CSV table of N, CA, C and O in Angstrom, one decimal:
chain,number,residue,atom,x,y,z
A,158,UNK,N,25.4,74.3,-63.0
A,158,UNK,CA,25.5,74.5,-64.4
A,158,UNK,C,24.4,73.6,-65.1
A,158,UNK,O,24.2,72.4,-64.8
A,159,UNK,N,24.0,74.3,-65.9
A,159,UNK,CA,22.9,73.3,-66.5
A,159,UNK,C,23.9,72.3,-67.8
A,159,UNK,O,24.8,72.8,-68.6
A,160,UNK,N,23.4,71.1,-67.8
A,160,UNK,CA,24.0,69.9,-68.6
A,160,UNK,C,22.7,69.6,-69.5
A,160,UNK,O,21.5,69.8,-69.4
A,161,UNK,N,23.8,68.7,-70.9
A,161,UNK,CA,22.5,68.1,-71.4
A,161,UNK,C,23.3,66.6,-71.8
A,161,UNK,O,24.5,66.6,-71.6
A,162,UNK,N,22.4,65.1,-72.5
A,162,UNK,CA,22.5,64.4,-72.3
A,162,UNK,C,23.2,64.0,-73.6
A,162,UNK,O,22.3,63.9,-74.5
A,163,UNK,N,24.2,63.9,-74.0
A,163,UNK,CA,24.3,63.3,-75.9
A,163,UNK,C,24.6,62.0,-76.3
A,163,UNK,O,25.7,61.8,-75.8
A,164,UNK,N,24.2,61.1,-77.0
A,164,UNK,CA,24.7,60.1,-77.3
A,164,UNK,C,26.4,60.5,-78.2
A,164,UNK,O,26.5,61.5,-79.0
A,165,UNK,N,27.2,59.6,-77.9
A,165,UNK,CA,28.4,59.7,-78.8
A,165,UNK,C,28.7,59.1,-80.1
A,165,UNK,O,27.8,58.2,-80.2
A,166,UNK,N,29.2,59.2,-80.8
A,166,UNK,CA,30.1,60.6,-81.1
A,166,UNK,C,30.0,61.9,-81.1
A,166,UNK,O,31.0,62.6,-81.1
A,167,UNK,N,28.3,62.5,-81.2
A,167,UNK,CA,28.1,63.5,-80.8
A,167,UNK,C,28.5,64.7,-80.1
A,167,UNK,O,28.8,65.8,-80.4
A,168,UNK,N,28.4,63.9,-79.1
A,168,UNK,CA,29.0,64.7,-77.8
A,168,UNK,C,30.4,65.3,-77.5
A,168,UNK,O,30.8,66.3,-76.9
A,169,UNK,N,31.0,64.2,-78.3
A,169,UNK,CA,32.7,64.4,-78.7
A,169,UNK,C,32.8,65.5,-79.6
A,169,UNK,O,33.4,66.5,-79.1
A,170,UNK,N,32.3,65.5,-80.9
A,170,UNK,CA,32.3,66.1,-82.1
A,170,UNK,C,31.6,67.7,-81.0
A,170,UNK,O,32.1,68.7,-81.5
A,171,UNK,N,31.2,67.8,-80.4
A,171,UNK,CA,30.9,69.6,-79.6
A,171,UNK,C,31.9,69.9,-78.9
A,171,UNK,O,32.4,71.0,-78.9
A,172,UNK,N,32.4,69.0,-78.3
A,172,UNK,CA,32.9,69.7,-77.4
A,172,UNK,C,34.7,70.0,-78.1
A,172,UNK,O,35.4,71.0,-77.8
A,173,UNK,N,34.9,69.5,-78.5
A,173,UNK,CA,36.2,69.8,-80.1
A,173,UNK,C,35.7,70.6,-80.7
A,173,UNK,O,36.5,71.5,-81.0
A,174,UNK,N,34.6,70.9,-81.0
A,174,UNK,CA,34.5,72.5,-82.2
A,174,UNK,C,34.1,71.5,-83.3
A,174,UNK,O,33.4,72.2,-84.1
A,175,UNK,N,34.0,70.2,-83.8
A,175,UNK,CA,33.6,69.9,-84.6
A,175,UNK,C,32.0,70.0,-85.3
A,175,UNK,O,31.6,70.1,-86.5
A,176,UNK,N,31.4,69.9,-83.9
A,176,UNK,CA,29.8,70.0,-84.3
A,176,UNK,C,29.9,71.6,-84.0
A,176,UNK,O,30.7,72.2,-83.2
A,177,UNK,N,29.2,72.1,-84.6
A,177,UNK,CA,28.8,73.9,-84.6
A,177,UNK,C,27.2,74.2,-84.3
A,177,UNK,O,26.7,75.3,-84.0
A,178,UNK,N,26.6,72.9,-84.3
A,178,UNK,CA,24.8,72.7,-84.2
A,178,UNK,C,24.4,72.1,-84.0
A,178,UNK,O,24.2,71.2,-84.8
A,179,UNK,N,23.9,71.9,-82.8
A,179,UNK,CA,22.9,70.8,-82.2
A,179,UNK,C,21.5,70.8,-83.1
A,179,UNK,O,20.9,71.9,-83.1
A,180,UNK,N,21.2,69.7,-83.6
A,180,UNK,CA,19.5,70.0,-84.4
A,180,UNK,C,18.8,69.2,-83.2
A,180,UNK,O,19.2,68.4,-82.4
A,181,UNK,N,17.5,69.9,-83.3
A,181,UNK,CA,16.5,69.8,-82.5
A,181,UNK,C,14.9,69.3,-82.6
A,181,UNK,O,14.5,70.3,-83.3
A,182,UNK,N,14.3,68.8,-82.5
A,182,UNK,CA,12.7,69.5,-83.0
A,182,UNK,C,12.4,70.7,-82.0
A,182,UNK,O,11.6,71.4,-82.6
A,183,UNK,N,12.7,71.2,-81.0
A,183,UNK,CA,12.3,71.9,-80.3
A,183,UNK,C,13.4,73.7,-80.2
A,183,UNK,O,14.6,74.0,-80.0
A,184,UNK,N,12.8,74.0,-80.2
A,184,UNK,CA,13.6,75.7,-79.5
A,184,UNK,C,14.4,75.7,-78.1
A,184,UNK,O,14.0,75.0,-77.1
A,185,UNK,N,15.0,76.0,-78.0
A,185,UNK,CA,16.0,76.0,-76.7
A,185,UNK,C,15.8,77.7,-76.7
A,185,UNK,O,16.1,78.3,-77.7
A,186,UNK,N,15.4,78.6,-75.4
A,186,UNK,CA,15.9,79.8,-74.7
A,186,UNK,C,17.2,79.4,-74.0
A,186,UNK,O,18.0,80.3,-74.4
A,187,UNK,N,17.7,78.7,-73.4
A,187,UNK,CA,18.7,78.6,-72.8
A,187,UNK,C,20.2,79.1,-73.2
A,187,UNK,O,20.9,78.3,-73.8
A,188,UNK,N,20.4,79.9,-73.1
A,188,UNK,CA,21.9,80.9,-73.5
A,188,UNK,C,23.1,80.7,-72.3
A,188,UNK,O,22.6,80.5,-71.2
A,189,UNK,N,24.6,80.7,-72.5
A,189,UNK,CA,25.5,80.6,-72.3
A,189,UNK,C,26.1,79.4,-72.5
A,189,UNK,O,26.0,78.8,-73.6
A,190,UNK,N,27.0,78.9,-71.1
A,190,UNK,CA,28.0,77.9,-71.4
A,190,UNK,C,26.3,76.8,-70.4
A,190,UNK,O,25.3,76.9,-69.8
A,191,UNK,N,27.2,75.8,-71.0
A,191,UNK,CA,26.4,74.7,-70.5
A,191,UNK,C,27.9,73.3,-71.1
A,191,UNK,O,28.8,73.3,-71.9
A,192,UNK,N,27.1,72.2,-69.4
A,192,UNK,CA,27.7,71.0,-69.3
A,192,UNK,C,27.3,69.5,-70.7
A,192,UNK,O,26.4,68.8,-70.9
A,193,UNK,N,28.3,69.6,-71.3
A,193,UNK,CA,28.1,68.3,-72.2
A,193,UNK,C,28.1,67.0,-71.5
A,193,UNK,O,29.0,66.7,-70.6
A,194,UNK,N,27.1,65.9,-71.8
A,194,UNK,CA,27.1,64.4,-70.9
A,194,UNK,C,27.4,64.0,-71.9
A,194,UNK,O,26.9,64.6,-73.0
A,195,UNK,N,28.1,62.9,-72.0
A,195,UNK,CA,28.6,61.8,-73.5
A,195,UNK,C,27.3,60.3,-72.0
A,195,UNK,O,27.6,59.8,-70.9
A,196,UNK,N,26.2,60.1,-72.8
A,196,UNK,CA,25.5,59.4,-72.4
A,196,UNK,C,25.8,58.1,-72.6
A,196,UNK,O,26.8,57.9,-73.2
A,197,UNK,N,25.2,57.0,-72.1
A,197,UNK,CA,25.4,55.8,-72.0
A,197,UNK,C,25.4,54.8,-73.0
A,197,UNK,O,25.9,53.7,-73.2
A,198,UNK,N,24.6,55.8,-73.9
A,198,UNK,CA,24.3,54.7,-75.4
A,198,UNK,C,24.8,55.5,-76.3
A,198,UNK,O,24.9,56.7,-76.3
A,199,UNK,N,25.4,54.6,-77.3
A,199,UNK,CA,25.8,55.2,-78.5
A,199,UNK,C,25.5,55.1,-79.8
A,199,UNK,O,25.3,54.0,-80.4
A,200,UNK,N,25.5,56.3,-80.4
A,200,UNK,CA,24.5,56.3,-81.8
A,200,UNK,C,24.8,54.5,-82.8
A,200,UNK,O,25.6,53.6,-82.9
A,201,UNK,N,23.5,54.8,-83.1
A,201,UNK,CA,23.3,53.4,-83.7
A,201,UNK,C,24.5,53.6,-84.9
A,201,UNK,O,25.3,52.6,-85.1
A,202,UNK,N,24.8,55.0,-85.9
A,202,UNK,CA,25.3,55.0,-86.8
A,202,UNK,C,27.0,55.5,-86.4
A,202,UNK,O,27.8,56.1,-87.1
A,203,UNK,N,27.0,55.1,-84.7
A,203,UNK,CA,28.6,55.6,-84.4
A,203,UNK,C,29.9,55.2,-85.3
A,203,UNK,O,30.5,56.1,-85.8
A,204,UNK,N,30.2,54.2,-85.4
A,204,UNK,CA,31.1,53.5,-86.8
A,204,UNK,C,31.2,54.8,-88.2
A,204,UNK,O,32.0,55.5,-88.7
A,205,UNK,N,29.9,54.4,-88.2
A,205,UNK,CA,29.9,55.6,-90.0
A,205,UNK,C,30.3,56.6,-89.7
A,205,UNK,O,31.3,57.1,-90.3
A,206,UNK,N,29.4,57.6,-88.6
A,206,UNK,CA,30.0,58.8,-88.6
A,206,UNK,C,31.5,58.8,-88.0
A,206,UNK,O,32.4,59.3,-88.7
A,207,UNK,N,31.7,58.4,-87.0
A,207,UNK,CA,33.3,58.2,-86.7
A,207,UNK,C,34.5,58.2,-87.9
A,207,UNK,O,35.6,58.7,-88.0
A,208,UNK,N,33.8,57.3,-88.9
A,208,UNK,CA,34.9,57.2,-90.0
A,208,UNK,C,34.7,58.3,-91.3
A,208,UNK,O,35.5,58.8,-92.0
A,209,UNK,N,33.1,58.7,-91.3
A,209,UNK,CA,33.3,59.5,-92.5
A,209,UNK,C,33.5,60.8,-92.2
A,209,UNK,O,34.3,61.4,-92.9
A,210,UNK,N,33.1,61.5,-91.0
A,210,UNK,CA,33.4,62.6,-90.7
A,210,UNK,C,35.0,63.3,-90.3
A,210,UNK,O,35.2,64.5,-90.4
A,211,UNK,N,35.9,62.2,-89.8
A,211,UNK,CA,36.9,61.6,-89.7
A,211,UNK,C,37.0,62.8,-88.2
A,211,UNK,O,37.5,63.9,-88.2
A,212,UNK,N,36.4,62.0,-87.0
A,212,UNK,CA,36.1,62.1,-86.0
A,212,UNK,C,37.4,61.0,-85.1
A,212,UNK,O,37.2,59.9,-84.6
A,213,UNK,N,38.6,62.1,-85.0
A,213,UNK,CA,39.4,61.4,-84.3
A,213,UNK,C,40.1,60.2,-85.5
A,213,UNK,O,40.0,60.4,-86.7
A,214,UNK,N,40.6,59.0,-84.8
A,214,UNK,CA,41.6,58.3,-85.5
A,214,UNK,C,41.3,57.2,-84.8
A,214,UNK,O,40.8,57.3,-83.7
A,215,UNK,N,41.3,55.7,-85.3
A,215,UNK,CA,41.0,54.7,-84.8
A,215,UNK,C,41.1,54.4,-83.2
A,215,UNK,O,40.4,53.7,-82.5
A,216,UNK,N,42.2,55.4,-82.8
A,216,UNK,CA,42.6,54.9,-81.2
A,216,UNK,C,41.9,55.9,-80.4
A,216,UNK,O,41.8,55.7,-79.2
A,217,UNK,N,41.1,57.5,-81.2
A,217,UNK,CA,40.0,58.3,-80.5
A,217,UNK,C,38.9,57.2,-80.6
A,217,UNK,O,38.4,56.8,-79.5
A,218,UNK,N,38.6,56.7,-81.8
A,218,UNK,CA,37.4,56.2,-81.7
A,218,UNK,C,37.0,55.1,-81.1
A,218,UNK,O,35.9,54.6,-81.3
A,219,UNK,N,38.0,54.6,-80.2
A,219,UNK,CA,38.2,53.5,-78.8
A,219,UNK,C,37.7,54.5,-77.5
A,219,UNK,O,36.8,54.2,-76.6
A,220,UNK,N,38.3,55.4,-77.5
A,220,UNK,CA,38.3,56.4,-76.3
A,220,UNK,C,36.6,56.7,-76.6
A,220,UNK,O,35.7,56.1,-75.9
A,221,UNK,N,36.3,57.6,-77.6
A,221,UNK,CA,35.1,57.6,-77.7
A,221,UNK,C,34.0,57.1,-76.8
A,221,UNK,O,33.3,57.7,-76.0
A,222,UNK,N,34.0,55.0,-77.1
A,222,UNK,CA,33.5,54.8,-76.8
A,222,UNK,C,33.4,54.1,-74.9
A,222,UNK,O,32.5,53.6,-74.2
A,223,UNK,N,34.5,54.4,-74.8
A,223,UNK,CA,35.1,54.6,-73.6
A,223,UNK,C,34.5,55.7,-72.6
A,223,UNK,O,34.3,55.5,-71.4
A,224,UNK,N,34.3,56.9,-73.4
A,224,UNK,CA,34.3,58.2,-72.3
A,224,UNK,C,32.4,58.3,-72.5
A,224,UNK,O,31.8,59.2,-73.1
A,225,UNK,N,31.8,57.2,-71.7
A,225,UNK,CA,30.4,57.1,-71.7
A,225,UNK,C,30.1,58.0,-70.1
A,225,UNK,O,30.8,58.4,-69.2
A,226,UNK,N,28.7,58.1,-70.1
A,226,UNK,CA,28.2,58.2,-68.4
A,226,UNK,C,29.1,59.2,-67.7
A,226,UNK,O,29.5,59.0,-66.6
A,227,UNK,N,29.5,60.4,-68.6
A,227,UNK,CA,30.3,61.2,-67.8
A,227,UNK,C,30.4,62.6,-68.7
A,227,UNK,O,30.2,62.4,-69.9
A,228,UNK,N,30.6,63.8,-68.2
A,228,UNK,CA,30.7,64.9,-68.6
A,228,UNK,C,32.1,65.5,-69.1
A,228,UNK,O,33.2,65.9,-68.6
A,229,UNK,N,31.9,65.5,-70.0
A,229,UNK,CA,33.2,65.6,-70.9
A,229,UNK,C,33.9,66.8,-71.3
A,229,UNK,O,35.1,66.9,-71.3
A,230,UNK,N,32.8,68.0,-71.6
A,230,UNK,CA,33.6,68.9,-71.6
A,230,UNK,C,32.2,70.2,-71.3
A,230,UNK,O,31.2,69.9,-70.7
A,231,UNK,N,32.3,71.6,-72.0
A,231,UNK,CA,31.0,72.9,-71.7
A,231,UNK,C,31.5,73.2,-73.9
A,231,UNK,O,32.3,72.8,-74.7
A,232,UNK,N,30.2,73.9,-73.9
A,232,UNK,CA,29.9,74.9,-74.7
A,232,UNK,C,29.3,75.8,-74.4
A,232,UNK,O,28.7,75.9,-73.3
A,233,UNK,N,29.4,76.8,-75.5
A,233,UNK,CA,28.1,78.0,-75.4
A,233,UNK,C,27.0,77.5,-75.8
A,233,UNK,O,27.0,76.3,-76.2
A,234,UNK,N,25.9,78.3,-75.8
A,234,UNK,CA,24.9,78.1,-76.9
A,234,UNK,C,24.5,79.6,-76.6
A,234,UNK,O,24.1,80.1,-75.6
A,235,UNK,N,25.0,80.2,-78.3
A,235,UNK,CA,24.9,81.8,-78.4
A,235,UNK,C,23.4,82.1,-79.5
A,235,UNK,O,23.0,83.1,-80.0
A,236,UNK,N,23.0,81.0,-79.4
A,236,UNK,CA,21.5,81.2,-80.4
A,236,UNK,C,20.8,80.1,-80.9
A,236,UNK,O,21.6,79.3,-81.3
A,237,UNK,N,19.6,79.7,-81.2
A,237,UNK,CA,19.0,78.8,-81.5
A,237,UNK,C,17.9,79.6,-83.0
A,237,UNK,O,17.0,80.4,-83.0
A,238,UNK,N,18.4,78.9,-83.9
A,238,UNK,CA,17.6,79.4,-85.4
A,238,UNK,C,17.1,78.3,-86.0
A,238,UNK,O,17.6,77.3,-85.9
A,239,UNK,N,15.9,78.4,-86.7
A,239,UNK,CA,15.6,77.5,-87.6
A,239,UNK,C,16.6,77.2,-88.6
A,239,UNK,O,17.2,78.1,-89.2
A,240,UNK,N,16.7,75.5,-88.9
A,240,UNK,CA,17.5,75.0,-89.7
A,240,UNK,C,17.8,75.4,-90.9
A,240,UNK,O,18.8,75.3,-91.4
A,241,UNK,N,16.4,76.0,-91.5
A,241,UNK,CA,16.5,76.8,-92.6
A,241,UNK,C,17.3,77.5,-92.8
A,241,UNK,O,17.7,77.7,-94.0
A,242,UNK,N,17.8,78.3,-91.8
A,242,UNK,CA,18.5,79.9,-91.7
A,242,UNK,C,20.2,79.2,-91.6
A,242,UNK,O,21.2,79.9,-91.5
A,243,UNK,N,20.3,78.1,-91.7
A,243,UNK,CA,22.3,77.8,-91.9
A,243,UNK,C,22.3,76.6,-93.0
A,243,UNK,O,23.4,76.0,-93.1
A,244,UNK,N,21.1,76.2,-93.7
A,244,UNK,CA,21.5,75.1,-94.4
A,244,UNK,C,22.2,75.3,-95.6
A,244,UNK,O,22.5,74.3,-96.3
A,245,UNK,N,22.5,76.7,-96.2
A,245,UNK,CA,23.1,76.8,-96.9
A,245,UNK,C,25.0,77.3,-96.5
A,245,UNK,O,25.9,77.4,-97.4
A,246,UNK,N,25.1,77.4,-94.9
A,246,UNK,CA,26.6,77.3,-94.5
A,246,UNK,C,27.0,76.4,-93.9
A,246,UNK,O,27.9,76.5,-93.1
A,247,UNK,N,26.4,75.0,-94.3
A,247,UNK,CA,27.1,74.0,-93.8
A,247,UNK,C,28.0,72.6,-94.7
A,247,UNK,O,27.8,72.1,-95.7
A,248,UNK,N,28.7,72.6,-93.8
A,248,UNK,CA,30.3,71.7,-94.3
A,248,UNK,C,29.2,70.2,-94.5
A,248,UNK,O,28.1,70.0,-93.9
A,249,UNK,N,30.3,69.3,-95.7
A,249,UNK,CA,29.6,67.9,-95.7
A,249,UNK,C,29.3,67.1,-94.6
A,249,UNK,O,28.4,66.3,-94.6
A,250,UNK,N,30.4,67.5,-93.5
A,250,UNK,CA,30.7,67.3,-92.0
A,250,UNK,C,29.1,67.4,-90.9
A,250,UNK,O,28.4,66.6,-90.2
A,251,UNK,N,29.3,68.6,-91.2
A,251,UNK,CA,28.4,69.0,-90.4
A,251,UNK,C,27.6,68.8,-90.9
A,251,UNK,O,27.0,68.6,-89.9
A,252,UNK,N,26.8,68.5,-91.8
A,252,UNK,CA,25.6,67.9,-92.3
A,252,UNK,C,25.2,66.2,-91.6
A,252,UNK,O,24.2,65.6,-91.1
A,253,UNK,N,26.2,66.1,-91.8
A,253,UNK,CA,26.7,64.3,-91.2
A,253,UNK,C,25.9,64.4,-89.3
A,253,UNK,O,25.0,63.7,-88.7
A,254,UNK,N,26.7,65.3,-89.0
A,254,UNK,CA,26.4,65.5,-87.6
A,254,UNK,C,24.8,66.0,-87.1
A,254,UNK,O,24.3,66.5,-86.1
A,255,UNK,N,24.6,65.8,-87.7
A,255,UNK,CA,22.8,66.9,-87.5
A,255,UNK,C,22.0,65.9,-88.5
A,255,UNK,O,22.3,65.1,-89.3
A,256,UNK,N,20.1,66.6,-88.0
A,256,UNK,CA,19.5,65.7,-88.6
A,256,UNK,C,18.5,67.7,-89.1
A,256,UNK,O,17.6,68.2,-88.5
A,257,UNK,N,19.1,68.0,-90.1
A,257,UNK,CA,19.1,69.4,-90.9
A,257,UNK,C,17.5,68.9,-91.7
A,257,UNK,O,17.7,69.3,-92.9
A,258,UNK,N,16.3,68.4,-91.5
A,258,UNK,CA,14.9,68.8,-91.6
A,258,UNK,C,14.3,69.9,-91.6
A,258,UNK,O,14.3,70.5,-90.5
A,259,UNK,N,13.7,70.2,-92.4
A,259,UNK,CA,13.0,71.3,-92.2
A,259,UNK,C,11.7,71.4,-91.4
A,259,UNK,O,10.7,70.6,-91.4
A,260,UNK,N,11.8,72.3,-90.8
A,260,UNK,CA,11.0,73.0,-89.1
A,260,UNK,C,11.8,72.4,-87.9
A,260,UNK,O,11.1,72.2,-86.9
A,261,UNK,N,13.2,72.1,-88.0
A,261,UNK,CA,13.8,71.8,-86.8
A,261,UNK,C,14.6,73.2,-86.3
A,261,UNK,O,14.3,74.4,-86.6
A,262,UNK,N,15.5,72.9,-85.5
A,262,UNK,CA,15.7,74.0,-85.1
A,262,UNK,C,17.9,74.1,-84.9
A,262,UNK,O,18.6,73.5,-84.1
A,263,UNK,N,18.0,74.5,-85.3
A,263,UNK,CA,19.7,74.2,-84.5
A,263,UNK,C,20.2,75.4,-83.5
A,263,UNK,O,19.8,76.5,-83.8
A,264,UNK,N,20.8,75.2,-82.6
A,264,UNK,CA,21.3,75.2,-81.5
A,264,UNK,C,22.7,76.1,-81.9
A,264,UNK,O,23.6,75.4,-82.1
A,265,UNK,N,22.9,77.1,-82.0
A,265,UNK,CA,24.4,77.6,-82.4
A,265,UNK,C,25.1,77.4,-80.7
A,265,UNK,O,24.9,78.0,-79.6
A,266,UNK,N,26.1,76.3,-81.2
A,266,UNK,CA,27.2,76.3,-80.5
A,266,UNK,C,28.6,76.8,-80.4
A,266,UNK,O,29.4,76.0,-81.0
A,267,UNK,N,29.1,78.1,-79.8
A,267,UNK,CA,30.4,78.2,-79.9
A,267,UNK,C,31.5,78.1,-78.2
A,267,UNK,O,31.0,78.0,-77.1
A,268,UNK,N,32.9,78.3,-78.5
A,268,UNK,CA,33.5,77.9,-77.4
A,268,UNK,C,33.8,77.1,-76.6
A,268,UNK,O,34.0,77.4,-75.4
A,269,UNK,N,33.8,75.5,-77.5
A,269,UNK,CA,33.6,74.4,-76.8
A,269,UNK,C,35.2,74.5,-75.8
A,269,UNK,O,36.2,75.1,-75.9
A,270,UNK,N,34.7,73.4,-74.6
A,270,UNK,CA,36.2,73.4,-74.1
A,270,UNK,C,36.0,71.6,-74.2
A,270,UNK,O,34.9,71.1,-73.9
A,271,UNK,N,36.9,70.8,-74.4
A,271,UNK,CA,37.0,69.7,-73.9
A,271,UNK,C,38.0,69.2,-72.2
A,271,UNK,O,39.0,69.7,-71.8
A,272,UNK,N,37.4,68.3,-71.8
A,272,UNK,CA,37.9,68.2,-70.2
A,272,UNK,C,39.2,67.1,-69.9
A,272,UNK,O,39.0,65.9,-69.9
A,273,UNK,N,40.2,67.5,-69.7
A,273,UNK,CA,41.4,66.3,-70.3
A,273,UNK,C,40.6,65.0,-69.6
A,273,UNK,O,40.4,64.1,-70.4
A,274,UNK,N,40.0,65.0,-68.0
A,274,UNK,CA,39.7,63.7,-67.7
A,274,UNK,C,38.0,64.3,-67.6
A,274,UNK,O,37.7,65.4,-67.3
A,275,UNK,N,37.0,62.7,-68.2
A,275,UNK,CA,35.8,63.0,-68.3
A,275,UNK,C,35.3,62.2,-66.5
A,275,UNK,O,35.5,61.1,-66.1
A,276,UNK,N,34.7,63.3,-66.1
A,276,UNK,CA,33.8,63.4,-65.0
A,276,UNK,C,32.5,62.8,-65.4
A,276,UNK,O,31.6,63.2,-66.2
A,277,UNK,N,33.0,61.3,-64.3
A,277,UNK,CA,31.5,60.3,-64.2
A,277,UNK,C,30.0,61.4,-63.6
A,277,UNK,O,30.1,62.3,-62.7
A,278,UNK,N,29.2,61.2,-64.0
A,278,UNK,CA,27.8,61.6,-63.8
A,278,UNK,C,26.7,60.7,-64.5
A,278,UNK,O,26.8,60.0,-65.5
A,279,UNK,N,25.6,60.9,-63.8
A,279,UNK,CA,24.2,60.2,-63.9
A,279,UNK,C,23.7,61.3,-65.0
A,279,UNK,O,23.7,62.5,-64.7
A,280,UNK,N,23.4,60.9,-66.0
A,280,UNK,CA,23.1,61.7,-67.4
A,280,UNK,C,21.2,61.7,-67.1
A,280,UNK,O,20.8,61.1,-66.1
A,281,UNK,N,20.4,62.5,-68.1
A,281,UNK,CA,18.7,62.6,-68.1
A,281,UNK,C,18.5,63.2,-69.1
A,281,UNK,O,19.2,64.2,-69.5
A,282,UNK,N,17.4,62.8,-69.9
A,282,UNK,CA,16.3,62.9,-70.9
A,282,UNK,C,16.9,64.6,-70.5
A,282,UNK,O,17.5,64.9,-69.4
A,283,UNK,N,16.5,65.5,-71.4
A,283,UNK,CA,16.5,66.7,-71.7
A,283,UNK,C,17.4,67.9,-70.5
A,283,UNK,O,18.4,67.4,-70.0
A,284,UNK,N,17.1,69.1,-70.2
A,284,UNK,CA,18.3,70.0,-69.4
A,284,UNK,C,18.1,68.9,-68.3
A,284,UNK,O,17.2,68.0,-68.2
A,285,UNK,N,19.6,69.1,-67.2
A,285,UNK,CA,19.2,68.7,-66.1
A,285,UNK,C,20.6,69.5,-65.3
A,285,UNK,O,21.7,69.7,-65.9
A,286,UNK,N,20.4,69.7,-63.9
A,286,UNK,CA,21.5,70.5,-63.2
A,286,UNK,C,22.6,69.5,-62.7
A,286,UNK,O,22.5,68.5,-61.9
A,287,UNK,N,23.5,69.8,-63.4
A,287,UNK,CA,25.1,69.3,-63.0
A,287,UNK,C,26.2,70.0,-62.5
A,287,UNK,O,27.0,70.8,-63.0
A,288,UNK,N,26.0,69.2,-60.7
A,288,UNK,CA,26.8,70.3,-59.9
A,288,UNK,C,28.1,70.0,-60.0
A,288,UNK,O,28.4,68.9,-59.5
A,289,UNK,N,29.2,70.6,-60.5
A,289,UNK,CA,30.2,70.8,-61.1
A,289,UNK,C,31.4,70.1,-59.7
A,289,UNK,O,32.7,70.1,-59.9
């Protein structure tokens, strides 16, 4: 299954249904389910978003930073549009979650699953195959 790499809370916020859009500079062809990595580093602004997005509860937001270096849960990705084309359907939330510039790209993500236990793996810069 092809995996990708996310720094957290990110990664959390997909695979919950919270995030709906991966922003990108780049285009993604890649269609179906694919593996979420909650990567090794975590967003410089994890705190803020954690609290304003209201991303879990103080004792998620321990876990969070806990479920590093491992594969957490799948999404779809049922389409990739320019940012342009959803900036007018997005929650305060979701704005929080994404970097919504114009000429980027987002990622429509639906049917996250989350994984009760997160499976350790070696995460990588952009796709990479994660044998299940």
């Amino acid at each position: 299954m092809k995996a990708i790499t996310i720094q957290q809370p990110f990664a959390y916020a997909i695979v919950v249904g919270i995030k709906q859009y991966e922003t990108r500079s780049r285009r993604t062809n890649i269609r179906g389910r694919v593996a979420i990595h909650a990567g090794k580093k975590v967003s410089n602004s994890f705190e803020k978003i954690v609290s304003e997005c209201y991303i879990g509860n103080i004792e998620m937001g321990g876990k969070l930073a806990v479920d590093l270096g491992a594969v957490i849960g799948t999404v779809e990705i049922v389409d990739c549009v320019p940012v342009e084309a959803v900036l007018n359907t997005l929650t305060e939330r979701e704005r929080l979650l994404g970097d919504y510039t114009p000429g980027r790209f987002a990622w429509v993500l639906k049917n996250p699953v989350m994984f009760e236990t997160p499976i350790p793996a070696k995460g990588q810069q952009g796709w990479w195959k994660w044998d299940e």
